Coordinates of C-alpha atoms in Angstrom, one line a residue:
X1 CA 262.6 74.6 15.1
X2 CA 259.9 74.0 17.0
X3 CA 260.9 71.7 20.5
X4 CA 257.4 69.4 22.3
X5 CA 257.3 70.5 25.4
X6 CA 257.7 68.2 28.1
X7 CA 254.2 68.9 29.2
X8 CA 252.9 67.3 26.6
X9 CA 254.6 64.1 27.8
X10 CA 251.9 64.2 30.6
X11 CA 249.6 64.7 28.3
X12 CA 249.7 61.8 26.7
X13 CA 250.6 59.9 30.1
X14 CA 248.0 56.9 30.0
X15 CA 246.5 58.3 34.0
X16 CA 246.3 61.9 32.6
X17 CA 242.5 63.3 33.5
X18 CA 243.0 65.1 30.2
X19 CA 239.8 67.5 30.6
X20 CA 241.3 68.7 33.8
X21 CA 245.0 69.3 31.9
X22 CA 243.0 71.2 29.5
X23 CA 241.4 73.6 31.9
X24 CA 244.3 74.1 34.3
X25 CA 246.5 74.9 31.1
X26 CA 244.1 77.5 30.6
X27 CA 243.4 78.9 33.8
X28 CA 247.0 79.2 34.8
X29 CA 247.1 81.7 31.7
X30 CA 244.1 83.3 33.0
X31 CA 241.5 82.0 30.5
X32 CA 238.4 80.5 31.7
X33 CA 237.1 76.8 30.4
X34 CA 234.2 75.8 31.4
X35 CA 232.7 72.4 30.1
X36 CA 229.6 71.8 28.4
X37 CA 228.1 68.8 29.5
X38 CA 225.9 67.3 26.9
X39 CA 224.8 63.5 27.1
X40 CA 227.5 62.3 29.1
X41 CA 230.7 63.6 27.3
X42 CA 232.6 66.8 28.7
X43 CA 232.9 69.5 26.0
X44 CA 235.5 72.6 26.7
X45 CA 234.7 75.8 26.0
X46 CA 237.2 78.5 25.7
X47 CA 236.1 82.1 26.8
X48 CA 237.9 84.7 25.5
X49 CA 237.6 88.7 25.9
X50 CA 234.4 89.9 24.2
X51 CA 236.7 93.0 22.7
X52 CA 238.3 90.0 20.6
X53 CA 235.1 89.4 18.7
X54 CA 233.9 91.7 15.5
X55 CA 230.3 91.2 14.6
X56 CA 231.1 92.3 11.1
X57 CA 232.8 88.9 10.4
X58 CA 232.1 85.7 10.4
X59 CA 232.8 83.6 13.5
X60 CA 235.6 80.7 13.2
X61 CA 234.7 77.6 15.0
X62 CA 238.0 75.5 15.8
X63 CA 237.2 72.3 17.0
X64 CA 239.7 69.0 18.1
X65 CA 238.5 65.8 20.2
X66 CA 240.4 65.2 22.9
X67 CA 239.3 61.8 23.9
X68 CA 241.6 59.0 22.6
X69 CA 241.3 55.4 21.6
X70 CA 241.6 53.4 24.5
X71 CA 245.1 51.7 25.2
X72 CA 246.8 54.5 22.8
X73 CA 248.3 57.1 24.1
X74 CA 246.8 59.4 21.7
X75 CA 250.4 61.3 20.6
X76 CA 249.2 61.8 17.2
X77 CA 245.1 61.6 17.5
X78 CA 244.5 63.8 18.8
X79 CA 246.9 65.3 21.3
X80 CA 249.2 67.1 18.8
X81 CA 246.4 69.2 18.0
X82 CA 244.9 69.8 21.1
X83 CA 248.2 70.6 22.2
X84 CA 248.8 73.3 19.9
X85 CA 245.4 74.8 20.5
X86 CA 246.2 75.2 23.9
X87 CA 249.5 77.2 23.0
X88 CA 247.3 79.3 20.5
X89 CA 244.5 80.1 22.9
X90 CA 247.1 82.1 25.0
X91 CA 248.5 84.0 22.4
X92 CA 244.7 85.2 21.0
X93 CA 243.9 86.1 24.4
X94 CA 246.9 88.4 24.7
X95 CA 245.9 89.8 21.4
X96 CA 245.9 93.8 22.2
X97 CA 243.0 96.2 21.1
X98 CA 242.2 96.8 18.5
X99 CA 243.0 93.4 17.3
X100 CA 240.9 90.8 17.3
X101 CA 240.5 86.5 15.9
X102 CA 236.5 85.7 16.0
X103 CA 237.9 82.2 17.2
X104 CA 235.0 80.1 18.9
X105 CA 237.1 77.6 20.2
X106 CA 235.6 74.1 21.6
X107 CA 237.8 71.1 22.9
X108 CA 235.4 67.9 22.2
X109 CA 234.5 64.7 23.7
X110 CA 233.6 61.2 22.6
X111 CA 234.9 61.6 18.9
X112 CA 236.5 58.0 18.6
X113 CA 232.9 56.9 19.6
X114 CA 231.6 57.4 15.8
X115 CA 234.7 54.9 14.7
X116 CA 232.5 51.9 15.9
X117 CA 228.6 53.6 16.1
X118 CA 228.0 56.2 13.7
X119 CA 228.4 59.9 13.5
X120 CA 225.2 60.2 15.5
X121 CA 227.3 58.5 18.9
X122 CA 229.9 60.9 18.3
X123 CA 230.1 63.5 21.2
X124 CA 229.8 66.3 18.7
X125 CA 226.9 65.2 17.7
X126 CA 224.4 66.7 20.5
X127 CA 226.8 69.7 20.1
X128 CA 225.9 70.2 16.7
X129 CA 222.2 69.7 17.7
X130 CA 222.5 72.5 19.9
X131 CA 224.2 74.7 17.4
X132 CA 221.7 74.2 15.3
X133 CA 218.7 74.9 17.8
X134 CA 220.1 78.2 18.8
X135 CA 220.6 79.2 15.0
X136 CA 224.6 78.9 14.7
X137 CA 224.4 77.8 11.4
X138 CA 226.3 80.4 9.6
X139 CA 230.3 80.0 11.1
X140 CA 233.2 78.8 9.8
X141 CA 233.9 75.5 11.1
X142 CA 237.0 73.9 10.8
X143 CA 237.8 70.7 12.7
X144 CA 241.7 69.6 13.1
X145 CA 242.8 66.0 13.9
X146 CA 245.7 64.1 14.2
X147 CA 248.0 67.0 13.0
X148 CA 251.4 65.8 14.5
X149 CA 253.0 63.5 11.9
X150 CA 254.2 65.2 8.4
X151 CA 254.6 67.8 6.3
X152 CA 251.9 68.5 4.1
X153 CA 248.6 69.5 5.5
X154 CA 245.3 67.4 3.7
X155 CA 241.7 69.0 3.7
X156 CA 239.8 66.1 3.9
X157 CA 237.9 65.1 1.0
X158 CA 234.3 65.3 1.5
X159 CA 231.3 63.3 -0.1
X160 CA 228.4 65.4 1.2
X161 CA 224.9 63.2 1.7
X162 CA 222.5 62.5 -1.5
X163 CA 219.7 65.1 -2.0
X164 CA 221.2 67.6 0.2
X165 CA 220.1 71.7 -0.5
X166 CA 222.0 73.7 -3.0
X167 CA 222.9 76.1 -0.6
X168 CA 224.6 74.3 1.4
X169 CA 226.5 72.8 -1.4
X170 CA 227.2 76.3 -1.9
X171 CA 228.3 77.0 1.5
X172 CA 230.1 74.4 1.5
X173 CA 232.0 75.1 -1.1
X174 CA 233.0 78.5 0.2
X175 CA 234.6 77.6 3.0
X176 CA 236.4 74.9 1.4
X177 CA 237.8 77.4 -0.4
X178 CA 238.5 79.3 2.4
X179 CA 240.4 76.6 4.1
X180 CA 242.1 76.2 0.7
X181 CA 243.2 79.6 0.5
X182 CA 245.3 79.7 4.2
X183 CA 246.6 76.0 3.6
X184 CA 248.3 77.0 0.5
X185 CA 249.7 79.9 2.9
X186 CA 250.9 78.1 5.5
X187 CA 253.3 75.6 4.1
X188 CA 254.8 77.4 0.8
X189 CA 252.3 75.9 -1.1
X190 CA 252.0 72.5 -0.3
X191 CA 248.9 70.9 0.7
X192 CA 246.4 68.4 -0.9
X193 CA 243.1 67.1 -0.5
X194 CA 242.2 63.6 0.0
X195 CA 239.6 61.4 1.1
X196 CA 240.2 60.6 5.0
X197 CA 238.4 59.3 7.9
X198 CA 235.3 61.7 9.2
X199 CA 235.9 63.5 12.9
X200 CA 233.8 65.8 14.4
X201 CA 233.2 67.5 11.1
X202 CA 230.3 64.5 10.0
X203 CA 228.2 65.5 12.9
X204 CA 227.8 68.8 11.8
X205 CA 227.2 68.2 8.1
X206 CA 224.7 65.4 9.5
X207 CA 222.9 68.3 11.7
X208 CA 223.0 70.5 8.3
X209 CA 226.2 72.5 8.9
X210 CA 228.9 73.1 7.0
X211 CA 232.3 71.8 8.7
X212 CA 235.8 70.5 7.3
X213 CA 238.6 68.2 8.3
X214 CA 241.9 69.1 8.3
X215 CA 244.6 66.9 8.7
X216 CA 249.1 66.4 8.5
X217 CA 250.8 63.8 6.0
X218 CA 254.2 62.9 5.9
X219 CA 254.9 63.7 1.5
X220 CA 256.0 60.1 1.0
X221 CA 252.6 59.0 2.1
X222 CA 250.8 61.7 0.6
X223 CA 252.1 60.2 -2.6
X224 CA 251.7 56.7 -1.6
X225 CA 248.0 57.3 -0.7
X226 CA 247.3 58.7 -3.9
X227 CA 249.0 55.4 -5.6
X228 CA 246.0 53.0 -3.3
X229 CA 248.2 52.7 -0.7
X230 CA 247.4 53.5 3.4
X231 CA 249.8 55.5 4.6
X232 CA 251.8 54.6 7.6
X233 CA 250.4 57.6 9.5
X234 CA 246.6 56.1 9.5
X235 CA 248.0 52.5 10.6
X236 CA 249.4 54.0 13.3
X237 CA 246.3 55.3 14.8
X238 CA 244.5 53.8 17.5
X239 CA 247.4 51.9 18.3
X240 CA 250.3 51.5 20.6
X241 CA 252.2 53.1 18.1
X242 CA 250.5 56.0 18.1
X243 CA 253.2 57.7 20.6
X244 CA 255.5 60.5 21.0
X245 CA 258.3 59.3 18.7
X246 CA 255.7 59.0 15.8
X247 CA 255.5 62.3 16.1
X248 CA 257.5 65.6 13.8
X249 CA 257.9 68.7 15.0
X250 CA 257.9 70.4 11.7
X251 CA 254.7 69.2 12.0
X252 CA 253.8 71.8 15.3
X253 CA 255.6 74.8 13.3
X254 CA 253.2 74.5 10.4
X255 CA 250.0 74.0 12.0
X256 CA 250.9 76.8 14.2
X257 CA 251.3 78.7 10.7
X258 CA 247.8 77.2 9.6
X259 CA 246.3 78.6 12.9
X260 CA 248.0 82.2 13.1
X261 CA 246.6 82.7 9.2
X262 CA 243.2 81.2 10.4
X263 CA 243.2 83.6 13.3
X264 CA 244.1 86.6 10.8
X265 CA 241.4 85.3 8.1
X266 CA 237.9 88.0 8.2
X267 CA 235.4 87.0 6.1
X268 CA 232.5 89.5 6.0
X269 CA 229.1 88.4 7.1

């Protein structure tokens, strides 16, 4: 059984610089993280080794917000995930030749900004802009949020914009599949797709990129949400209540089984 460290109880401390506590996690094991500033939020970057990187496959692009809502402390969205992330990095990086992930690994900024302007004031936003200019168009992108309460990981349900290309309907569709596929793997069969909230993922389908959402549900409120109802999870959110005791830690085990299968996916370019 997985036990939350009690490092994460500063994480969620309402004074924590949380950029810093990402980077000085990461240093301390040796891994560099250098932020990408881009129209006033803080991006993190994760290096790891080049010699973890095949240029045969595709890339993987993990992505989590860090920000929180202010006055929450963020337990659930989105320091669960982050969290996790941050336990995962180290163990890629230790990954011995000839091993290797193709994880692209970003820690983003200014997420809860879309809730009240748009995807275009999300943080990710100008990130996706810049993928875009330099030609990244072609990774896997999956974006994780608020993955601390439940047992039953949802790929978000996604209503893709009116008129949009048929290959990227198609592309698309592939990775959904893809994400699908190591769910399915990760907790003995049992995940679902719903509609849910946008994160990061709408500012890259806005910029023309395919991204999903993935997300934790307790099963009572999976089964409640497919009845109409809002499940206690997503009323928590943004709240007060949004705090360490809301949280499961079978929740940690089997996202940290949804990242070691995404780490050993390899889909051929």
């Amino acid at each position: 059984m997985y036990t939350i460290p009690s490092e994460f109880n500063d994480f969620i401390a309402a004074d924590c610089d949380r950029a810093a506590f990402i980077q000085n996690y990461l240093n301390r094991a040796g891994l560099e993280a250098p932020v990408l500033q881009m129209e006033g939020k803080n991006h993190i970057y994760v290096k790891f080794p080049q010699n973890q990187y095949n240029s045969m496959f595709r890339i993987k692009t993990v992505i989590a917000h860090y920000d929180r809502f202010p006055g929450s402390p963020g337990a659930n969205d989105n320091s669960a995930a982050v969290f996790c992330l941050l336990e995962w990095a180290i163990k890629l990086a230790r990954l011995a030749q000839p091993l290797f992930h193709n994880i692209r690994l970003i820690f983003t900024d200014g997420e809860e900004l879309g809730a009240a302007g748009g995807v275009a004031e999300q943080g990710a936003f100008p990130l996706a802009q810049v993928f875009r200019r330099l030609g990244i168009t072609n990774d896997d992108i999956f974006v994780f949020d608020c993955m601390g309460r439940g047992d039953v990981p949802i790929l978000t349900q996604t209503i893709l914009p009116p008129k949009i290309p048929a290959s990227f309907v198609k592309e698309f569709s592939a990775l959904e599949q893809r994400a699908a596929t190591f769910l399915q793997t990760s907790a003995n069969g049992r995940w679902f797709c719903l509609p849910c909230n946008y994160s990061d993922n709408a500012s890259f389908i806005a910029n023309g990129i395919p991204a999903v959402a993935i997300t934790m549900l307790p099963s009572l409120e999976v089964n409640a949400a497919t009845q109409g109802q809002q499940p206690q999870t997503w009323q928590l959110l943004h709240t007060p209540g949004d705090n360490l005791a809301s949280l499961t830690p079978k929740s940690f085990e089997i996202f940290h089984n949804i990242l070691n299968n995404l780490a050993a996916l390899k889909t051929l370019c």
